[in-house]
PDB file of C-alpha atoms in Angstrom:
ATOM      1  CA  MET A   1      33.931   7.503  -0.505  1.00 53.00           C
ATOM      2  CA  SER A   2      31.566   6.533  -3.154  1.00 69.00           C
ATOM      3  CA  SER A   3      27.826   6.965  -2.882  1.00 82.00           C
ATOM      4  CA  SER A   4      25.519   3.527  -3.015  1.00 92.00           C
ATOM      5  CA  TYR A   5      21.888   3.282  -4.055  1.00 94.00           C
ATOM      6  CA  GLU A   6      19.263   0.275  -3.344  1.00 94.00           C
ATOM      7  CA  CYS A   7      15.599   0.834  -4.769  1.00 94.00           C
ATOM      8  CA  LYS A   8      13.452   0.668  -2.042  1.00 92.00           C
ATOM      9  CA  LYS A   9      10.838  -1.229  -4.032  1.00 89.00           C
ATOM     10  CA  CYS A  10      12.011  -4.213  -4.836  1.00 90.00           C
ATOM     11  CA  THR A  11      15.947  -3.679  -3.465  1.00 87.00           C
ATOM     12  CA  TYR A  12      18.281  -2.844  -6.319  1.00 92.00           C
ATOM     13  CA  LYS A  13      21.528  -2.826  -5.734  1.00 93.00           C
ATOM     14  CA  THR A  14      23.580  -0.118  -7.637  1.00 94.00           C
ATOM     15  CA  GLU A  15      27.095   2.005  -6.698  1.00 92.00           C
ATOM     16  CA  ARG A  16      26.199   4.787  -9.968  1.00 91.00           C
ATOM     17  CA  TYR A  17      23.812   6.927  -9.342  1.00 90.00           C
ATOM     18  CA  CYS A  18      23.025   7.439 -13.432  1.00 90.00           C
ATOM     19  CA  ASN A  19      21.904   2.927 -12.842  1.00 93.00           C
ATOM     20  CA  ILE A  20      19.399   3.669  -9.745  1.00 92.00           C
ATOM     21  CA  TYR A  21      17.844   7.062 -12.125  1.00 90.00           C
ATOM     22  CA  LYS A  22      17.592   4.036 -15.333  1.00 92.00           C
ATOM     23  CA  HIS A  23      16.227   1.368 -12.786  1.00 94.00           C
ATOM     24  CA  LEU A  24      13.456   4.739 -12.101  1.00 92.00           C
ATOM     25  CA  ILE A  25      12.239   5.197 -15.109  1.00 90.00           C
ATOM     26  CA  LYS A  26      12.161   1.878 -17.154  1.00 88.00           C
ATOM     27  CA  LYS A  27       9.004   2.235 -18.470  1.00 84.00           C
ATOM     28  CA  LYS A  28       7.951  -2.274 -17.029  1.00 85.00           C
ATOM     29  CA  GLN A  29       7.928  -0.765 -13.418  1.00 83.00           C
ATOM     30  CA  CYS A  30       9.703  -3.239 -10.434  1.00 87.00           C
ATOM     31  CA  LYS A  31       7.390  -5.602  -8.685  1.00 83.00           C
ATOM     32  CA  LYS A  32       7.414  -4.075  -4.544  1.00 83.00           C
ATOM     33  CA  ASN A  33       8.401  -6.638  -2.094  1.00 85.00           C
ATOM     34  CA  ILE A  34       5.941  -6.682   1.714  1.00 86.00           C
ATOM     35  CA  GLU A  35       8.703  -4.582   3.375  1.00 85.00           C
ATOM     36  CA  SER A  36       8.594  -1.201   1.024  1.00 88.00           C
ATOM     37  CA  PHE A  37       4.601  -1.555   1.893  1.00 87.00           C
ATOM     38  CA  ASN A  38       5.988   0.263   5.199  1.00 86.00           C
ATOM     39  CA  TYR A  39       6.543   3.506   3.562  1.00 90.00           C
ATOM     40  CA  SER A  40       4.843   6.173   0.873  1.00 90.00           C
ATOM     41  CA  ASP A  41       4.823   6.150  -2.843  1.00 91.00           C
ATOM     42  CA  ASP A  42       7.106   9.095  -2.268  1.00 94.00           C
ATOM     43  CA  GLN A  43       8.957   8.134   0.874  1.00 94.00           C
ATOM     44  CA  VAL A  44       9.672   5.605  -1.815  1.00 93.00           C
ATOM     45  CA  LEU A  45      11.161   7.943  -4.738  1.00 94.00           C
ATOM     46  CA  ILE A  46      12.942   9.416  -2.419  1.00 95.00           C
ATOM     47  CA  LEU A  47      14.879   7.113  -0.927  1.00 95.00           C
ATOM     48  CA  SER A  48      15.824   5.334  -4.114  1.00 94.00           C
ATOM     49  CA  LEU A  49      17.392   8.439  -4.841  1.00 94.00           C
ATOM     50  CA  LEU A  50      19.745   9.394  -1.699  1.00 94.00           C
ATOM     51  CA  PRO A  51      22.983   7.448  -1.091  1.00 92.00           C
ATOM     52  CA  ILE A  52      21.362   4.666   1.292  1.00 91.00           C
ATOM     53  CA  GLU A  53      24.701   5.856   4.106  1.00 88.00           C
ATOM     54  CA  ASN A  54      22.291   8.435   5.042  1.00 84.00           C
ATOM     55  CA  ASN A  55      18.885   5.581   5.767  1.00 83.00           C
ATOM     56  CA  ASP A  56      18.187   6.280   9.336  1.00 86.00           C
ATOM     57  CA  PHE A  57      19.185  10.170   8.531  1.00 88.00           C
ATOM     58  CA  ASN A  58      17.389  10.215   5.894  1.00 89.00           C
ATOM     59  CA  GLU A  59      14.363   8.013   7.201  1.00 90.00           C
ATOM     60  CA  LYS A  60      13.577  10.356   9.433  1.00 91.00           C
ATOM     61  CA  LYS A  61      13.568  13.188   7.963  1.00 92.00           C
ATOM     62  CA  LEU A  62      10.810  12.081   5.080  1.00 94.00           C
ATOM     63  CA  GLU A  63       8.511  11.719   8.040  1.00 93.00           C
ATOM     64  CA  TYR A  64       6.570  14.052   6.792  1.00 93.00           C
ATOM     65  CA  LEU A  65       5.895  11.843   3.674  1.00 93.00           C
ATOM     66  CA  LYS A  66       4.553   8.654   5.784  1.00 89.00           C
ATOM     67  CA  ASN A  67       1.530   9.163   3.354  1.00 86.00           C
ATOM     68  CA  SER A  68       1.926  11.532   0.442  1.00 89.00           C
ATOM     69  CA  ASP A  69       2.117  10.552  -3.438  1.00 89.00           C
ATOM     70  CA  ILE A  70       2.311  13.901  -4.489  1.00 92.00           C
ATOM     71  CA  ILE A  71       6.088  13.488  -5.344  1.00 94.00           C
ATOM     72  CA  TYR A  72       5.570  10.550  -6.806  1.00 91.00           C
ATOM     73  CA  LYS A  73       2.879  11.550  -9.104  1.00 90.00           C
ATOM     74  CA  ASN A  74       5.344  14.631 -10.506  1.00 92.00           C
ATOM     75  CA  LYS A  75       8.028  11.464 -10.437  1.00 92.00           C
ATOM     76  CA  ASP A  76       9.346  12.582 -14.129  1.00 91.00           C
ATOM     77  CA  LYS A  77       9.636  16.251 -12.832  1.00 92.00           C
ATOM     78  CA  LEU A  78      11.564  15.747 -10.218  1.00 94.00           C
ATOM     79  CA  LEU A  79      14.184  13.019 -11.855  1.00 92.00           C
ATOM     80  CA  SER A  80      14.120  16.056 -15.038  1.00 91.00           C
ATOM     81  CA  MET A  81      15.195  18.956 -12.162  1.00 92.00           C
ATOM     82  CA  ILE A  82      17.771  16.172 -10.393  1.00 92.00           C
ATOM     83  CA  GLU A  83      19.377  15.363 -13.464  1.00 91.00           C
ATOM     84  CA  TYR A  84      19.807  18.964 -14.502  1.00 91.00           C
ATOM     85  CA  VAL A  85      21.593  20.031 -12.255  1.00 92.00           C
ATOM     86  CA  ASP A  86      24.038  16.856 -12.482  1.00 89.00           C
ATOM     87  CA  LYS A  87      24.511  17.782 -16.683  1.00 89.00           C
ATOM     88  CA  ASN A  88      25.521  21.119 -15.158  1.00 90.00           C
ATOM     89  CA  LYS A  89      27.321  21.294 -12.394  1.00 92.00           C
ATOM     90  CA  LEU A  90      24.746  23.909 -10.511  1.00 92.00           C
ATOM     91  CA  LYS A  91      25.020  24.343  -7.285  1.00 93.00           C
ATOM     92  CA  LYS A  92      22.030  26.564  -6.318  1.00 93.00           C
ATOM     93  CA  CYS A  93      18.651  26.046  -6.237  1.00 93.00           C
ATOM     94  CA  SER A  94      16.711  27.039  -8.563  1.00 88.00           C
ATOM     95  CA  TYR A  95      13.207  26.870  -6.562  1.00 89.00           C
ATOM     96  CA  CYS A  96      14.762  28.514  -3.380  1.00 92.00           C
ATOM     97  CA  ASN A  97      17.903  30.559  -4.488  1.00 91.00           C
ATOM     98  CA  GLU A  98      19.407  28.584  -1.943  1.00 94.00           C
ATOM     99  CA  ASP A  99      23.238  28.234  -2.034  1.00 94.00           C
ATOM    100  CA  PHE A 100      25.126  24.725  -1.754  1.00 94.00           C
ATOM    101  CA  SER A 101      29.429  24.394  -1.806  1.00 94.00           C
ATOM    102  CA  LYS A 102      28.973  20.638  -3.443  1.00 93.00           C
ATOM    103  CA  ILE A 103      26.707  19.363  -5.739  1.00 93.00           C
ATOM    104  CA  CYS A 104      25.456  16.707  -3.641  1.00 91.00           C
ATOM    105  CA  ASP A 105      24.512  18.345  -0.846  1.00 93.00           C
ATOM    106  CA  LEU A 106      22.002  21.080  -3.803  1.00 94.00           C
ATOM    107  CA  LYS A 107      20.129  17.131  -4.822  1.00 93.00           C
ATOM    108  CA  ASN A 108      19.787  16.039  -1.080  1.00 93.00           C
ATOM    109  CA  HIS A 109      17.774  19.571  -0.592  1.00 94.00           C
ATOM    110  CA  ILE A 110      16.090  19.303  -3.777  1.00 94.00           C
ATOM    111  CA  LEU A 111      15.411  16.144  -2.649  1.00 94.00           C
ATOM    112  CA  LEU A 112      14.547  16.204   1.305  1.00 94.00           C
ATOM    113  CA  SER A 113      11.962  19.586   1.403  1.00 92.00           C
ATOM    114  CA  CYS A 114      12.615  21.831  -1.821  1.00 93.00           C
ATOM    115  CA  PHE A 115      10.421  20.058  -4.759  1.00 93.00           C
ATOM    116  CA  TYR A 116       7.575  19.468  -2.095  1.00 93.00           C
ATOM    117  CA  ASN A 117       7.570  22.848  -1.157  1.00 92.00           C
ATOM    118  CA  GLU A 118       7.474  24.585  -4.337  1.00 89.00           C
ATOM    119  CA  LEU A 119       5.137  21.364  -5.573  1.00 89.00           C
ATOM    120  CA  ASN A 120       2.150  23.002  -3.052  1.00 85.00           C
ATOM    121  CA  LYS A 121       2.886  26.589  -3.144  1.00 79.00           C
ATOM    122  CA  ASN A 122      -0.314  27.580  -3.924  1.00 56.00           C
ATOM    123  CA  ASN A 123      -1.808  24.669  -2.027  1.00 60.00           C
ATOM    124  CA  ASN A 124       0.214  26.918   0.903  1.00 55.00           C
ATOM    125  CA  ILE A 125       2.023  23.974   2.269  1.00 50.00           C
ATOM    126  CA  SER A 126       4.704  24.238   2.943  1.00 47.00           C
ATOM    127  CA  LEU A 127       8.121  21.708   5.447  1.00 50.00           C
ATOM    128  CA  THR A 128       8.065  23.769   7.606  1.00 47.00           C
ATOM    129  CA  ASN A 129       4.092  23.452   9.030  1.00 47.00           C
ATOM    130  CA  ASN A 130       4.408  19.975   8.644  1.00 48.00           C
ATOM    131  CA  ASN A 131       7.817  19.848  11.260  1.00 47.00           C
ATOM    132  CA  CYS A 132       5.321  21.876  13.156  1.00 43.00           C
ATOM    133  CA  ASN A 133       4.230  18.272  13.996  1.00 46.00           C
ATOM    134  CA  ASN A 134       7.070  16.499  14.094  1.00 47.00           C
ATOM    135  CA  ASN A 135       6.612  17.166  18.199  1.00 44.00           C
ATOM    136  CA  ASN A 136       3.604  15.312  18.637  1.00 45.00           C
ATOM    137  CA  ASN A 137       4.246  12.451  16.331  1.00 48.00           C
ATOM    138  CA  ASN A 138       7.406  11.772  19.122  1.00 47.00           C
ATOM    139  CA  ASN A 139       5.293  12.556  22.066  1.00 46.00           C
ATOM    140  CA  ASN A 140       2.926   9.907  20.319  1.00 47.00           C
ATOM    141  CA  ASN A 141       5.737   7.336  19.774  1.00 47.00           C
ATOM    142  CA  SER A 142       4.938   5.133  23.369  1.00 42.00           C
ATOM    143  CA  ASN A 143       1.256   4.994  21.585  1.00 43.00           C
ATOM    144  CA  ASN A 144       2.468   3.457  18.396  1.00 45.00           C
ATOM    145  CA  ASN A 145       4.894   0.859  20.492  1.00 43.00           C
ATOM    146  CA  ILE A 146       1.962  -0.080  22.507  1.00 37.00           C
ATOM    147  CA  ILE A 147      -0.416  -0.519  19.237  1.00 36.00           C
ATOM    148  CA  ASN A 148       2.615  -1.960  17.314  1.00 41.00           C
ATOM    149  CA  ASN A 149       2.767  -4.985  20.605  1.00 40.00           C
ATOM    150  CA  ILE A 150      -0.481  -5.458  20.388  1.00 35.00           C
ATOM    151  CA  PHE A 151      -0.320  -6.474  16.761  1.00 36.00           C
ATOM    152  CA  ILE A 152       3.054  -8.420  17.687  1.00 37.00           C
ATOM    153  CA  GLU A 153       0.399 -11.147  19.527  1.00 45.00           C
ATOM    154  CA  ILE A 154      -1.759 -11.575  16.619  1.00 47.00           C
ATOM    155  CA  ASN A 155      -2.397 -14.890  14.804  1.00 72.00           C
ATOM    156  CA  ASN A 156      -1.532 -14.707  10.685  1.00 84.00           C
ATOM    157  CA  PRO A 157      -3.687 -13.755   8.854  1.00 91.00           C
ATOM    158  CA  VAL A 158      -6.129 -16.202   6.613  1.00 93.00           C
ATOM    159  CA  PRO A 159      -4.587 -17.300   3.531  1.00 94.00           C
ATOM    160  CA  PHE A 160      -5.640 -15.451   0.614  1.00 95.00           C
ATOM    161  CA  ASP A 161      -6.545 -19.057  -1.375  1.00 94.00           C
ATOM    162  CA  ASP A 162      -8.119 -20.357   1.719  1.00 95.00           C
ATOM    163  CA  ASP A 163     -11.438 -19.032   2.958  1.00 95.00           C
ATOM    164  CA  TRP A 164     -12.341 -15.846   5.223  1.00 96.00           C
ATOM    165  CA  ASP A 165     -13.234 -15.765   8.717  1.00 95.00           C
ATOM    166  CA  ILE A 166     -17.036 -15.145   9.077  1.00 95.00           C
ATOM    167  CA  SER A 167     -17.595 -16.080  12.731  1.00 92.00           C
ATOM    168  CA  LYS A 168     -18.214 -13.408  13.651  1.00 93.00           C
ATOM    169  CA  ILE A 169     -20.157 -11.273  11.953  1.00 94.00           C
ATOM    170  CA  SER A 170     -23.810 -12.302  13.338  1.00 91.00           C
ATOM    171  CA  ASP A 171     -27.209 -14.552  11.684  1.00 88.00           C
ATOM    172  CA  ASP A 172     -29.096 -10.552  11.141  1.00 88.00           C
ATOM    173  CA  LYS A 173     -25.849  -9.456   9.371  1.00 92.00           C
ATOM    174  CA  LYS A 174     -25.836 -11.926   7.314  1.00 91.00           C
ATOM    175  CA  ALA A 175     -29.627 -11.931   6.956  1.00 88.00           C
ATOM    176  CA  SER A 176     -29.586  -8.415   6.073  1.00 90.00           C
ATOM    177  CA  LEU A 177     -26.756  -9.100   3.345  1.00 92.00           C
ATOM    178  CA  LEU A 178     -28.640 -11.225   1.754  1.00 90.00           C
ATOM    179  CA  ILE A 179     -31.405  -8.445   0.481  1.00 88.00           C
ATOM    180  CA  SER A 180     -28.692  -5.609   0.411  1.00 91.00           C
ATOM    181  CA  LYS A 181     -27.966  -4.532  -2.983  1.00 92.00           C
ATOM    182  CA  ILE A 182     -24.381  -4.277  -2.593  1.00 94.00           C
ATOM    183  CA  MET A 183     -24.226  -7.513  -0.840  1.00 95.00           C
ATOM    184  CA  TYR A 184     -20.475  -8.051  -2.574  1.00 96.00           C
ATOM    185  CA  THR A 185     -19.285  -5.039  -1.000  1.00 95.00           C
ATOM    186  CA  GLY A 186     -21.184  -5.008   1.478  1.00 96.00           C
ATOM    187  CA  LEU A 187     -19.830  -8.895   2.762  1.00 97.00           C
ATOM    188  CA  LEU A 188     -16.223  -8.262   2.296  1.00 97.00           C
ATOM    189  CA  GLU A 189     -16.521  -4.903   4.507  1.00 97.00           C
ATOM    190  CA  GLU A 190     -18.467  -6.655   7.805  1.00 96.00           C
ATOM    191  CA  ILE A 191     -15.287 -10.269   6.989  1.00 97.00           C
ATOM    192  CA  LEU A 192     -12.229  -6.970   7.133  1.00 96.00           C
ATOM    193  CA  LYS A 193     -14.107  -6.211  10.337  1.00 95.00           C
ATOM    194  CA  ASN A 194     -12.356  -9.107  11.949  1.00 95.00           C
ATOM    195  CA  GLU A 195      -8.434  -8.248  12.098  1.00 93.00           C
ATOM    196  CA  ILE A 196      -7.137 -11.968  10.858  1.00 93.00           C
ATOM    197  CA  ASN A 197      -8.985 -11.706   7.701  1.00 96.00           C
ATOM    198  CA  LEU A 198      -6.670  -8.611   6.227  1.00 95.00           C
ATOM    199  CA  ASN A 199      -4.957 -10.618   4.406  1.00 95.00           C
ATOM    200  CA  ILE A 200      -4.459  -8.499   1.144  1.00 95.00           C
ATOM    201  CA  ILE A 201      -2.282  -4.712   0.699  1.00 94.00           C
ATOM    202  CA  ILE A 202      -3.366  -3.042  -2.143  1.00 92.00           C
ATOM    203  CA  ASP A 203      -1.269  -0.719  -4.294  1.00 89.00           C
ATOM    204  CA  LYS A 204      -3.576   1.062  -6.029  1.00 81.00           C
ATOM    205  CA  ASN A 205      -1.256   3.349  -7.975  1.00 78.00           C
ATOM    206  CA  ASN A 206       0.602   0.513  -9.076  1.00 81.00           C
ATOM    207  CA  ASP A 207      -2.889  -1.927 -10.192  1.00 86.00           C
ATOM    208  CA  SER A 208      -1.119  -4.210  -7.952  1.00 89.00           C
ATOM    209  CA  GLY A 209      -0.850  -5.631  -3.962  1.00 92.00           C
ATOM    210  CA  MET A 210       0.078  -8.367  -1.796  1.00 92.00           C
ATOM    211  CA  VAL A 211      -1.410 -11.106  -0.508  1.00 94.00           C
ATOM    212  CA  TYR A 212      -0.289 -13.033   2.245  1.00 93.00           C
ATOM    213  CA  LYS A 213      -0.028 -16.443   0.806  1.00 91.00           C
ATOM    214  CA  ASN A 214       0.788 -19.329   4.002  1.00 87.00           C
ATOM    215  CA  ASP A 215       3.259 -19.640   6.167  1.00 80.00           C
ATOM    216  CA  VAL A 216       6.243 -20.393   4.510  1.00 81.00           C
ATOM    217  CA  ASP A 217       6.243 -18.149   1.341  1.00 81.00           C
ATOM    218  CA  GLN A 218       4.380 -15.069   3.039  1.00 87.00           C
ATOM    219  CA  TYR A 219       3.747 -12.454   1.151  1.00 90.00           C
ATOM    220  CA  ILE A 220       3.586 -12.864  -2.708  1.00 91.00           C
ATOM    221  CA  GLN A 221       2.723 -10.096  -5.062  1.00 91.00           C
ATOM    222  CA  MET A 222      -0.180 -10.105  -7.396  1.00 93.00           C
ATOM    223  CA  LYS A 223      -1.957  -8.105  -9.862  1.00 93.00           C
ATOM    224  CA  SER A 224      -5.306  -5.437  -9.117  1.00 93.00           C
ATOM    225  CA  LYS A 225      -7.352  -7.009 -11.598  1.00 94.00           C
ATOM    226  CA  ASP A 226      -6.544 -10.787 -10.438  1.00 96.00           C
ATOM    227  CA  ILE A 227      -7.287 -10.185  -6.377  1.00 96.00           C
ATOM    228  CA  VAL A 228     -10.280  -8.759  -7.536  1.00 96.00           C
ATOM    229  CA  ASN A 229     -11.260 -11.318  -9.604  1.00 96.00           C
ATOM    230  CA  ASN A 230     -10.618 -14.123  -6.306  1.00 96.00           C
ATOM    231  CA  THR A 231     -12.188 -11.987  -3.843  1.00 97.00           C
ATOM    232  CA  MET A 232     -15.037 -11.990  -5.924  1.00 97.00           C
ATOM    233  CA  LYS A 233     -14.913 -15.687  -6.084  1.00 97.00           C
ATOM    234  CA  LYS A 234     -14.605 -16.083  -2.786  1.00 97.00           C
ATOM    235  CA  LEU A 235     -17.273 -13.531  -1.759  1.00 97.00           C
ATOM    236  CA  GLN A 236     -19.948 -15.461  -3.504  1.00 97.00           C
ATOM    237  CA  LYS A 237     -19.047 -18.467  -1.985  1.00 96.00           C
ATOM    238  CA  HIS A 238     -19.232 -17.815   1.676  1.00 96.00           C
ATOM    239  CA  LEU A 239     -23.197 -15.577   0.376  1.00 96.00           C
ATOM    240  CA  LEU A 240     -23.739 -19.109  -0.816  1.00 95.00           C
ATOM    241  CA  ASP A 241     -22.632 -21.107   2.298  1.00 94.00           C
ATOM    242  CA  ILE A 242     -24.902 -17.599   4.228  1.00 93.00           C
ATOM    243  CA  ASN A 243     -27.822 -18.191   2.234  1.00 90.00           C
ATOM    244  CA  ASN A 244     -27.693 -22.407   2.955  1.00 88.00           C
ATOM    245  CA  GLU A 245     -27.069 -21.540   6.817  1.00 84.00           C
ATOM    246  CA  CYS A 246     -30.447 -19.194   7.214  1.00 73.00           C
ATOM    247  CA  VAL A 247     -32.769 -22.319   5.998  1.00 53.00           C
ATOM    248  CA  PRO A 248     -34.354 -22.536   9.743  1.00 51.00           C
ATOM    249  CA  THR A 249     -35.302 -18.214   9.569  1.00 51.00           C
ATOM    250  CA  CYS A 250     -36.106 -17.876   5.992  1.00 52.00           C
ATOM    251  CA  ILE A 251     -39.037 -18.601   3.327  1.00 67.00           C
ATOM    252  CA  GLU A 252     -38.061 -21.516   1.303  1.00 69.00           C
ATOM    253  CA  ASP A 253     -38.850 -18.407  -1.811  1.00 74.00           C
ATOM    254  CA  PHE A 254     -36.983 -15.737  -0.588  1.00 79.00           C
ATOM    255  CA  LEU A 255     -34.185 -18.352  -0.504  1.00 80.00           C
ATOM    256  CA  LYS A 256     -34.584 -18.652  -3.587  1.00 85.00           C
ATOM    257  CA  ASP A 257     -34.236 -15.866  -5.182  1.00 89.00           C
ATOM    258  CA  SER A 258     -31.543 -14.531  -3.130  1.00 90.00           C
ATOM    259  CA  LYS A 259     -29.671 -17.118  -4.600  1.00 92.00           C
ATOM    260  CA  LYS A 260     -30.624 -16.764  -8.274  1.00 94.00           C
ATOM    261  CA  VAL A 261     -29.738 -12.828  -7.366  1.00 95.00           C
ATOM    262  CA  ILE A 262     -26.188 -13.944  -5.779  1.00 95.00           C
ATOM    263  CA  VAL A 263     -25.362 -15.660  -8.681  1.00 96.00           C
ATOM    264  CA  LYS A 264     -26.585 -13.366 -11.619  1.00 96.00           C
ATOM    265  CA  LYS A 265     -24.261 -10.299 -10.006  1.00 96.00           C
ATOM    266  CA  HIS A 266     -21.045 -13.343 -10.228  1.00 96.00           C
ATOM    267  CA  SER A 267     -22.119 -14.015 -13.545  1.00 96.00           C
ATOM    268  CA  ASP A 268     -22.471 -10.334 -14.819  1.00 96.00           C
ATOM    269  CA  TYR A 269     -18.959  -9.400 -12.933  1.00 96.00           C
ATOM    270  CA  VAL A 270     -17.634 -12.296 -14.880  1.00 96.00           C
ATOM    271  CA  ARG A 271     -18.825 -11.341 -18.148  1.00 95.00           C
ATOM    272  CA  ASP A 272     -19.144  -6.927 -18.484  1.00 96.00           C
ATOM    273  CA  ASN A 273     -16.198  -5.048 -18.648  1.00 94.00           C
ATOM    274  CA  GLY A 274     -18.302  -2.179 -17.580  1.00 95.00           C
ATOM    275  CA  ILE A 275     -19.041  -4.091 -14.689  1.00 96.00           C
ATOM    276  CA  GLN A 276     -15.694  -5.236 -13.683  1.00 95.00           C
ATOM    277  CA  LYS A 277     -14.076  -2.315 -14.184  1.00 94.00           C
ATOM    278  CA  ASN A 278     -16.667  -0.324 -11.344  1.00 95.00           C
ATOM    279  CA  VAL A 279     -16.371  -3.269  -9.492  1.00 95.00           C
ATOM    280  CA  GLN A 280     -12.240  -3.009  -8.701  1.00 94.00           C
ATOM    281  CA  GLN A 281     -12.965   0.717  -8.210  1.00 94.00           C
ATOM    282  CA  PHE A 282     -15.341  -0.112  -5.341  1.00 95.00           C
ATOM    283  CA  ILE A 283     -13.079  -3.307  -4.037  1.00 96.00           C
ATOM    284  CA  SER A 284      -9.974  -1.266  -4.136  1.00 94.00           C
ATOM    285  CA  ASN A 285     -11.171   1.818  -2.468  1.00 94.00           C
ATOM    286  CA  ILE A 286     -12.763  -0.906   0.240  1.00 96.00           C
ATOM    287  CA  LEU A 287      -9.143  -2.554   0.662  1.00 95.00           C
ATOM    288  CA  GLU A 288      -7.506   1.395   0.284  1.00 93.00           C
ATOM    289  CA  SER A 289      -9.411   1.644   3.926  1.00 94.00           C
ATOM    290  CA  LYS A 290      -8.081  -1.505   5.470  1.00 94.00           C
ATOM    291  CA  LYS A 291      -4.699  -0.915   3.404  1.00 92.00           C
ATOM    292  CA  GLU A 292      -2.423   0.500   7.346  1.00 90.00           C
ATOM    293  CA  GLU A 293      -3.968  -2.695   9.408  1.00 92.00           C
ATOM    294  CA  ALA A 294      -2.813  -4.503   6.688  1.00 91.00           C
ATOM    295  CA  ILE A 295       0.710  -3.653   6.744  1.00 89.00           C
ATOM    296  CA  LYS A 296       0.718  -3.802  10.495  1.00 86.00           C
ATOM    297  CA  MET A 297      -0.506  -7.753  10.451  1.00 83.00           C
ATOM    298  CA  SER A 298       2.585  -7.594   7.868  1.00 84.00           C
ATOM    299  CA  LYS A 299       5.415  -6.514  10.370  1.00 79.00           C
ATOM    300  CA  ASN A 300       3.985  -8.660  12.736  1.00 70.00           C
ATOM    301  CA  ILE A 301       4.420 -12.050  10.354  1.00 69.00           C
ATOM    302  CA  ILE A 302       8.175 -10.260   9.866  1.00 57.00           C
ATOM    303  CA  ILE A 303       8.415  -9.806  13.607  1.00 50.00           C
ATOM    304  CA  LYS A 304       7.580 -13.442  14.574  1.00 51.00           C
ATOM    305  CA  LYS A 305      10.175 -14.447  11.485  1.00 51.00           C
ATOM    306  CA  TYR A 306      13.196 -12.957  12.605  1.00 45.00           C
ATOM    307  CA  GLU A 307      12.348 -14.059  16.103  1.00 46.00           C
ATOM    308  CA  LYS A 308      11.896 -17.548  14.769  1.00 52.00           C
ATOM    309  CA  GLU A 309      15.460 -17.390  13.302  1.00 48.00           C
ATOM    310  CA  GLY A 310      16.616 -16.067  16.230  1.00 46.00           C
ATOM    311  CA  PHE A 311      17.846 -12.207  15.057  1.00 42.00           C
TER     312      PHE A 311
END
């Protein structure tokens, strides 16, 4: 029976391994779909290289890569090794010297465990050590299910093009942000404490992300630079709104100075490439810290969509 392959990043499908290989080494990488964010970069790569007929089994075997990107960072080396095995019809692993009866079994062995172990030899990390945690992970499944059920009850995120909900930020906190040297990133951190504002799933490795558009389009792809640009515009608007709202509690001269700082910080960001680079790094790091929670929000939306459509 012939095998088929699917890119876990964009769902491109083919019945030939050479096609998935060419797809993965393209200079212009494919765009992520929303479901690919349920996997780490390493899981996406390995699952794309393995036949989809054993997807459920392979996903369980690759649970140890849930938060890993070390294989993805060594993608060229891995693909070269698999190509070498194919061309030379090898049945013995050059890493651990284990013999196999079929070439495909050797390839699966390298993809599922041995290449990862080889990369981590210097760090004294092995698949065996990672697998020791599997029982603990299984014991936590019921707790995770409870958490997932909680998220199912959460409303959809605020659409990315709309203002964030800042109603849960206290007046004292809002006032303190106006005198903060990090008013923009400080406000973003406060905004993201409210779950319905988690409308961005950042993908730092690919300089892109997914943003929640609306109930119809749901998540769309966007470049990291555009995400940060839009985020800075929205943060400026919120800061100016906070500045205007603080009139009863703040002196007029302070508010004028604060407004000038808010406008100047955004103007400096727009005109200075160096500042843009630093700001993009800071904001990406903040969004990255909330990535897992944002992914859970996206799962909630997908589940509700299936329920609505009767699946």
